[in-house]
């Protein structure tokens, strides 16, 4: 079964903790993305990566970090510097590879719901 | 700042009616356009993509694109209660998609 998996489904963070959200895809897609969605809001781009070992900041990167060591994996770390991390986090991927090309269809994982205790 | 605008709704339509969802975008050179459906608490799923001016039909769904007016719409014919969801419009830019905040559709029996 091809697709995008995210884990965990629910995550609870204490104040001052760093937590890492997992995103894995077996679609052989080059590009991967992380979004944050707050209740009643649209999707805001945190980070994206178009090729292995390269990633770019999105619109709200502060307090987050990523890595792209493998094509299949794009984990997101929510650091203690992110003051309001409670949100629904969505990972997506698309075929597009070369930087500077028009973005094509993105497919989403099931999401991780992060709550700060 | 490149933007995608949608009416937040809720758009309420009776079962069997046509639901019309609209979206405008600011980046005149955008080339790819998408409609996603998102049920409450779930992730977005792709309904339609459209790249050329005109209409594109897929079952009960029709996407319409007018690049001159910077306008894209989604028509849902024979609306069903199961169509009740938030519909996100997304516009393709260089390297990323720009999402609207979504329109909430409620189909009542």
CSV table of C-alpha atoms in Angstrom, one decimal, chain B residues 5-59:
chain,number,residue,atom,x,y,z
B,5,UNK,CA,-9.1,33.9,-0.7
B,6,UNK,CA,-12.2,31.9,0.1
B,7,UNK,CA,-15.5,32.7,1.8
B,8,UNK,CA,-15.4,30.9,5.1
B,9,UNK,CA,-19.1,30.0,5.1
B,10,UNK,CA,-20.8,28.0,6.3
B,11,UNK,CA,-22.5,27.4,2.9
B,12,UNK,CA,-25.7,25.6,3.6
B,13,UNK,CA,-27.5,23.8,0.7
B,14,UNK,CA,-30.3,21.2,0.7
B,15,UNK,CA,-29.6,17.6,-0.3
B,16,UNK,CA,-29.7,17.2,-4.1
B,17,UNK,CA,-28.9,20.9,-4.8
B,18,UNK,CA,-25.8,22.3,-6.5
B,19,UNK,CA,-23.1,23.6,-4.2
B,20,UNK,CA,-20.9,26.4,-5.6
B,21,UNK,CA,-17.6,27.1,-3.9
B,22,UNK,CA,-15.4,30.0,-5.0
B,23,UNK,CA,-11.8,31.0,-4.7
B,24,UNK,CA,-9.7,34.0,-5.9
B,25,UNK,CA,-5.9,34.2,-6.0
B,26,UNK,CA,-3.5,37.1,-6.3
B,27,UNK,CA,-0.5,35.6,-8.2
B,28,UNK,CA,-1.3,36.1,-11.8
B,29,UNK,CA,1.4,33.7,-13.0
B,30,UNK,CA,0.1,30.6,-11.1
B,31,UNK,CA,-0.2,27.5,-13.2
B,32,UNK,CA,-1.8,24.8,-11.1
B,33,UNK,CA,-5.0,24.8,-9.0
B,34,UNK,CA,-6.4,22.2,-6.6
B,35,UNK,CA,-9.5,21.5,-4.5
B,36,UNK,CA,-9.1,19.5,-1.4
B,37,UNK,CA,-11.9,18.2,0.9
B,38,UNK,CA,-11.2,18.0,4.7
B,39,UNK,CA,-13.6,16.3,7.1
B,40,UNK,CA,-13.5,17.5,10.7
B,41,UNK,CA,-10.4,16.1,12.5
B,42,UNK,CA,-9.0,14.5,9.3
B,43,UNK,CA,-6.4,15.4,6.8
B,44,UNK,CA,-7.2,17.0,3.4
B,45,UNK,CA,-7.9,14.7,0.4
B,46,UNK,CA,-7.6,15.8,-3.2
B,47,UNK,CA,-10.8,16.2,-5.1
B,48,UNK,CA,-9.8,17.9,-8.3
B,49,UNK,CA,-6.8,19.5,-10.0
B,50,UNK,CA,-7.1,21.9,-13.0
B,51,UNK,CA,-4.4,23.6,-15.0
B,52,UNK,CA,-6.1,25.1,-18.1
B,53,UNK,CA,-8.9,27.6,-18.5
B,54,UNK,CA,-12.4,26.2,-18.7
B,55,UNK,CA,-14.2,23.3,-17.0
B,56,UNK,CA,-13.0,20.0,-15.8
B,57,UNK,CA,-15.6,17.4,-14.7
B,58,UNK,CA,-15.1,14.3,-12.5
B,59,UNK,CA,-18.4,12.6,-11.5
